Structure formats: structure tokens, C-alpha cells
Coordinates of C-alpha atoms and ligand atoms in Angstrom, one line a residue:
X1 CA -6.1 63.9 20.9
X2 CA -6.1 67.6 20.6
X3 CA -4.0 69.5 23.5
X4 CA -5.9 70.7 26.3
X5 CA -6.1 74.7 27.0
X6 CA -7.0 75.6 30.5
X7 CA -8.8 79.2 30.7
X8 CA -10.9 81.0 33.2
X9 CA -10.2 83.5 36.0
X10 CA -7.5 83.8 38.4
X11 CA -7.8 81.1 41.3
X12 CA -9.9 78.7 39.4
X13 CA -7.7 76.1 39.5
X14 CA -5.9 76.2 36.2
X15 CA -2.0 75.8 37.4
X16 CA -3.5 72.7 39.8
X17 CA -5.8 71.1 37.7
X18 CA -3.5 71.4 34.4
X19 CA -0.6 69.6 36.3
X20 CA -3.1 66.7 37.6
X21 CA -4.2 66.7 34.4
X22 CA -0.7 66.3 32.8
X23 CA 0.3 63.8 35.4
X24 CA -2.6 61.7 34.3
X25 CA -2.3 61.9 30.1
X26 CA 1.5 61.7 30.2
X27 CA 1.6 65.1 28.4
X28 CA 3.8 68.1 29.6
X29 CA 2.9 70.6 31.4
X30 CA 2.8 74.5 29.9
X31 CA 1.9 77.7 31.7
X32 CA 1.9 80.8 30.1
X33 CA 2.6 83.2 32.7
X34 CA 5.7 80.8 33.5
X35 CA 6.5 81.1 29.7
X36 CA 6.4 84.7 30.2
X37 CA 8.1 85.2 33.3
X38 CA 10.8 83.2 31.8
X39 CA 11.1 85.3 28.6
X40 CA 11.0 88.5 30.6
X41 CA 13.2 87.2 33.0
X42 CA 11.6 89.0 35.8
X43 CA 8.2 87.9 37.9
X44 CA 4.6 89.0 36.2
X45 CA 3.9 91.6 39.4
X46 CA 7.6 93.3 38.1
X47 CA 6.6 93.1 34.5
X48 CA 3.5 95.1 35.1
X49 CA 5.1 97.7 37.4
X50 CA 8.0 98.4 35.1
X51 CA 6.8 97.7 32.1
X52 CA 2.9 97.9 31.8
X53 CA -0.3 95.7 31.4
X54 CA 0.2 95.9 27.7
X55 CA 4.1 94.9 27.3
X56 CA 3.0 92.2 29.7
X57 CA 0.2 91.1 27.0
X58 CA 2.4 91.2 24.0
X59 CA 4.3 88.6 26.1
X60 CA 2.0 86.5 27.0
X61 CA 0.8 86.5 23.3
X62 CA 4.1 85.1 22.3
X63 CA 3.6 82.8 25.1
X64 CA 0.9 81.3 23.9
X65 CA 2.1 81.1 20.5
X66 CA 5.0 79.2 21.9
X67 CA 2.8 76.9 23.8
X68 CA 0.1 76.1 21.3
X69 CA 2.8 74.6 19.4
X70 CA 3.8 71.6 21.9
X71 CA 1.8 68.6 20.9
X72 CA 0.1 67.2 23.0
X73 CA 0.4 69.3 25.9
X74 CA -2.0 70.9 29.1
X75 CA -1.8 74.6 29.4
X76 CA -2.5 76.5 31.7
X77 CA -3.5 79.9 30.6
X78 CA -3.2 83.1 32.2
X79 CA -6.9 84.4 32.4
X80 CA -6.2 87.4 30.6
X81 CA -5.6 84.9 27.4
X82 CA -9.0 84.2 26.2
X83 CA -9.4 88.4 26.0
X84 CA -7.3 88.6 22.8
X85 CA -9.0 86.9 19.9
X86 CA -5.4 86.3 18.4
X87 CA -4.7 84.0 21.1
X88 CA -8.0 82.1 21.0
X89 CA -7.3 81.6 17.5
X90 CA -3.7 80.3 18.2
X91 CA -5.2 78.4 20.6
X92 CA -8.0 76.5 18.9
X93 CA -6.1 75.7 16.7
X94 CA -4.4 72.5 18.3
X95 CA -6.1 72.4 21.6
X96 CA -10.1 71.8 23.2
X97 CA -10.3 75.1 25.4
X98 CA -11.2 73.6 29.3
X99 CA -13.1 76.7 31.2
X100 CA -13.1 76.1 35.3
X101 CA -15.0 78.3 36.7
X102 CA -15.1 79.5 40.2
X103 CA -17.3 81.6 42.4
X104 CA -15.9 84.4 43.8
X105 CA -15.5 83.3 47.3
X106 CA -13.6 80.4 46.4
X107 CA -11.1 82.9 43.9
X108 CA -10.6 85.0 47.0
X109 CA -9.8 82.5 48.7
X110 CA -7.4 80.7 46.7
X111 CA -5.4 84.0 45.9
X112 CA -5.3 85.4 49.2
X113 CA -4.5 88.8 49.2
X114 CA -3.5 89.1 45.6
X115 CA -0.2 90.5 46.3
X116 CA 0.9 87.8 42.8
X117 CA -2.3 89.4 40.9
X118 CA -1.5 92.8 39.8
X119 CA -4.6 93.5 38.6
X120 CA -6.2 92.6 41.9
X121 CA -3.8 94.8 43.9
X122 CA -5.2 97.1 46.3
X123 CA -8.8 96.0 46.8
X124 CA -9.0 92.3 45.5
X125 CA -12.6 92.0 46.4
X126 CA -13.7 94.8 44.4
X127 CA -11.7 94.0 41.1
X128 CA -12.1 90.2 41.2
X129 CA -16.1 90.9 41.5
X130 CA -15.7 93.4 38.5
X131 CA -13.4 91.6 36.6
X132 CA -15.5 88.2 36.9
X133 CA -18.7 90.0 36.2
X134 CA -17.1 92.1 32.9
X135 CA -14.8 88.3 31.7
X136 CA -17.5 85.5 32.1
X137 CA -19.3 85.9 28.8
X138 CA -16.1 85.8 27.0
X139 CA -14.7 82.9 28.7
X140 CA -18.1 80.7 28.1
X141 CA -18.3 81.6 24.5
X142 CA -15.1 80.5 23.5
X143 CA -15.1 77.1 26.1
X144 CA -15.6 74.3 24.3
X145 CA -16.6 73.2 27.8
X146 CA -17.0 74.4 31.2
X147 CA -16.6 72.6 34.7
X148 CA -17.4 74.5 37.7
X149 CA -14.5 73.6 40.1
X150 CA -15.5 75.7 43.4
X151 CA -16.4 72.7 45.3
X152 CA -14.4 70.0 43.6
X153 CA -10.8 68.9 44.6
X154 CA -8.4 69.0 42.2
X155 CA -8.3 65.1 41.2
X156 CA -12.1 65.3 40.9
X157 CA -11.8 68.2 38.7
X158 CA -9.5 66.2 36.1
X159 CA -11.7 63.4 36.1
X160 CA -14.9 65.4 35.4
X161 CA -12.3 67.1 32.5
X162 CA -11.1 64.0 31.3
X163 CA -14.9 62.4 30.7
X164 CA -16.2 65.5 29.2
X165 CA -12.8 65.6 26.8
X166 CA -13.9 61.7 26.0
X167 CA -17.2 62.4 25.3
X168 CA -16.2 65.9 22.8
X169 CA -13.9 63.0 21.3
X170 CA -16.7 60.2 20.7
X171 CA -18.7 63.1 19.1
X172 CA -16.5 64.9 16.5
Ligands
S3P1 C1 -4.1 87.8 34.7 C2 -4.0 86.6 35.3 C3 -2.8 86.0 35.9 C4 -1.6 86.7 35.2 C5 -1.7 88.2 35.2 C6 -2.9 88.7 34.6 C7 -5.4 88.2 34.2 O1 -2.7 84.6 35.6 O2 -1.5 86.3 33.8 O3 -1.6 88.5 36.6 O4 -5.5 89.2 33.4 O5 -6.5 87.6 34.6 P1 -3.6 83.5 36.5 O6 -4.9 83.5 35.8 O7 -2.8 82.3 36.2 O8 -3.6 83.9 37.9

């Protein structure tokens, strides 16, 4: 079985999901801001403030590099990842890409006040709105397939995941 690649927006239950889903296949569990953080040796709100959004991206590229080369593994991607074609290349090149979506009460409510998210800092309604609005397409038309996970728990989420990964299997 191909690795699974967890995108989508901030607060849609990648981190969660991907380590249920992990738990459940056996696999290990990757997530590239982690993978960055680690590299940089500082936390992702730092990296941005010192360094900038694109030093942070030229991480997170080698990040995913890194990642995409564990087999089998679940990663969790940062949802900036699917932006760079580079890394959707990387990416599909090993792994099914998962979407989870979430509506934008349920991402406000699961990153609280974004003070983790710099790119929420400030006004997290606002961004998160424009940011969801401006990233959608993009994450749907490189998903191989999408579960909406605003009103499902996390161990529903996996399941749902699980059977739609089974059926991609039967079919290709
Ligand atoms: C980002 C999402 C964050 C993190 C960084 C930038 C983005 O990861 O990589 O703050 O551009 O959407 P999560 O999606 O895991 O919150």
C-alpha cells in the first residue's frame, strides 16, 4: 500500500487523524512541521519571526522530501504543503494524498487563538476565512480524496479514510 499524505488547512484534523491512522496500519507517524522544527531547531512561530515565511518553506520542502521517503508511513502535512507543486510531486510519488476538510467554525475552534499559526496571528477569523477561501481549490485538485471531518471524531475520521483508501486500492 502506498503511504498516506494528510493535507488540508490548519485545524482540520491532520496531526490527530494521521496518528489514529498510524496507530491503526502499524505505520510510523511523520509530521512535517515537526520535521522542520527539528531541522531548524527552533518552533515554526520563531522560524517565521526570525527568519521569514519563505526560509520557513524551503524547510518544509526538505521536510517533505525527507518524509516522502519513509515507506509506509502517515504524514501529516503542514497545509501550506500542497501550495508548492514540488512537494505535490514529491509527494505523489509514494503516497495517496488524504484531504480533511473543515468548515471554518470548526478550524477556529480547534486552533484557538492562533497564537502556534503565524499566518493567522492577529485576526485569525479574518485570515483563516481568506486563506480557506483562496487554498480550497488547490487542495481538492490534487486530493486523491476528500473526507470532510467537521463533525466527525477522530476514530470515525480514520475509518471513513481507511474504507475510501480500500476502495482507491480495489480500483487501481
Ligand atoms: C501553515 C500551516 C501550519 C504550519 C505553518 C504554516 C500553512 O501547519 O506549517 O504555520 O501555511 O497553512 P498545520 O496545518 O499543521 O497547522
Amino acid at each position: 500500500m502506498r503511504s498516506l499524505a494528510l493535507i488540508g488547512f490548519m485545524g482540520s484534523g491532520k496531526t490527530s487523524v494521521g496518528r489514529e491512522l498510524a496507530r491503526r496500519l502499524g505505520w510510523p507517524f511523520v509530521d512535517t512541521d515537526e520535521l522542520v522544527e527539528r531541522r531548524a531547531g527552533r518552533p515554526i512561530p520563531e522560524i517565521f519571526a526570525r527568519d521569514g515565511e519563505a526560509a520557513f518553506r524551503a524547510l518544509e520542502r526538505e521536510a517533505v522530501r525527507e518524509a516522502a521517503r519513509l515507506r509506509p508511513a502517515v504524514i501529516a502535512c503542514g497545509g501550506g504543503v500542497p501550495l508548492d507543486p514540488a512537494n505535490v510531486q514529491e509527494l505523489r510519488r509514494t503516497c495517496r494524498l488524504v484531504l480533511l476538510e473543515a468548515d471554518l467554525p470548526t478550524v477556529l475552534a480547534r486552533v484557538g487563538g492562533g497564537e502556534n499559526r503565524p499566518l493567522l496571528r492577529g485576526d485569525p477569523e479574518g485570515r483563516a476565512q481568506r486563506l480557506l477561501v483562496e487554498r480550497t481549490p488547490r487542495y481538492r485538485e490534487v486530493a486523491d480524496l476528500a473526507v470532510d471531518t467537521s463533525r466527525l471524531e477522530v476514530t470515525a475520521a480514520a475509518h471513513r479514510i481507511l474504507e475510501e483508501v480500500a476502495r482507491l486500492e480495489r480500483r487501481t
